[in-house]
mmCIF file of C-alpha atoms in Angstrom:
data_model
loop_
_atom_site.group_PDB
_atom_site.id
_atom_site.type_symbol
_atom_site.label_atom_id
_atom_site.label_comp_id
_atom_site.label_asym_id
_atom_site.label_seq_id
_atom_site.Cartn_x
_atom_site.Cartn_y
_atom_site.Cartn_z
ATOM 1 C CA UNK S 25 72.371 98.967 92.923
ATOM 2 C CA UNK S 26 70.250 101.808 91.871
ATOM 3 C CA UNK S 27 71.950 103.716 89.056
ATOM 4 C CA UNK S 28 71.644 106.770 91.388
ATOM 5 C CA UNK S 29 74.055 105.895 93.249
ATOM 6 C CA UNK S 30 77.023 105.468 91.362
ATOM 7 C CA UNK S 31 76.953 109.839 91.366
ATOM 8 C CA UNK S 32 76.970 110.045 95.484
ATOM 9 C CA UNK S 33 79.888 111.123 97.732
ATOM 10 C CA UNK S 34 80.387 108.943 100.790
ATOM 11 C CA UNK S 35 81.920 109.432 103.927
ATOM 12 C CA UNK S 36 82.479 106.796 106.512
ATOM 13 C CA UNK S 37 84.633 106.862 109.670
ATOM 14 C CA UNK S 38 88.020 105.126 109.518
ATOM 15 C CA UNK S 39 89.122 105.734 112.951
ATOM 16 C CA UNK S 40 87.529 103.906 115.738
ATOM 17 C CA UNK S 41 85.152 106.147 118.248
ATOM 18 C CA UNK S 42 85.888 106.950 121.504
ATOM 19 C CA UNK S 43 88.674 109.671 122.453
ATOM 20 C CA UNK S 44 92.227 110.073 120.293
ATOM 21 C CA UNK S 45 94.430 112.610 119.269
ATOM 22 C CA UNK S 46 93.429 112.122 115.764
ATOM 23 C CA UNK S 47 89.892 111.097 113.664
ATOM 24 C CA UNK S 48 89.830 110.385 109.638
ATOM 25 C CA UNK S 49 87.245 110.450 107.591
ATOM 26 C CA UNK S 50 87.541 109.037 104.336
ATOM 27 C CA UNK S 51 85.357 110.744 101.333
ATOM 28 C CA UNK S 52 84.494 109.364 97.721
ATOM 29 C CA UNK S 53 82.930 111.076 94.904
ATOM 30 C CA UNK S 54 82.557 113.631 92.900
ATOM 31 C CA UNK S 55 81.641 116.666 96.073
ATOM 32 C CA UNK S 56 84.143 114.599 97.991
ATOM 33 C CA UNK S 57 87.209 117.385 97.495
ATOM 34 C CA UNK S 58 84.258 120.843 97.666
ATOM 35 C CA UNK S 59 83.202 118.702 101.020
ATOM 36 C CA UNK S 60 87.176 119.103 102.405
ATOM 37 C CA UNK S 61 87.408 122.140 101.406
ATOM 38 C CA UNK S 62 84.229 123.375 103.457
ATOM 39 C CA UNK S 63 85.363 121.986 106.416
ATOM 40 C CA UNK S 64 89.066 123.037 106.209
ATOM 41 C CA UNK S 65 90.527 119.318 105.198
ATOM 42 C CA UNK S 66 91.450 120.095 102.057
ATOM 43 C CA UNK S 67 94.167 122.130 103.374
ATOM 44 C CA UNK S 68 95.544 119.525 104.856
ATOM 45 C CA UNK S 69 94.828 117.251 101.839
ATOM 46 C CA UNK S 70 96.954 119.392 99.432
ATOM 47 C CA UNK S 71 99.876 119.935 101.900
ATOM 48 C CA UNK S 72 100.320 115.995 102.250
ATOM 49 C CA UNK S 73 98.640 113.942 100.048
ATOM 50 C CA UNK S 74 98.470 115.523 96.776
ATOM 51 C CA UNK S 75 102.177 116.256 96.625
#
């Protein structure tokens, strides 16, 4: 493993594809929270999972 690496964010699918009512996308890292918050998840991250 290049020492590099241990400083990315990630982001990989959890939800299988195809159509559904819901998709999640789980996010490591240090940009993973600025990432949520870009994209309007971390709204939804702070009203139920960082209660």
């Amino acid at each position: 493993m290049h020492e590099d690496s241990l400083n990315d964010t990630i982001a990989a699918p959890s939800t299988p594809a195809g159509e559904g009512g819901i998709g999640i996308v789980r996010m490591s890292g240090a940009k993973a929270l600025k990432i949520a918050d870009i994209t309007g998840a971390y709204w939804i991250l702070t009203k139920s999972c960082l209660r």
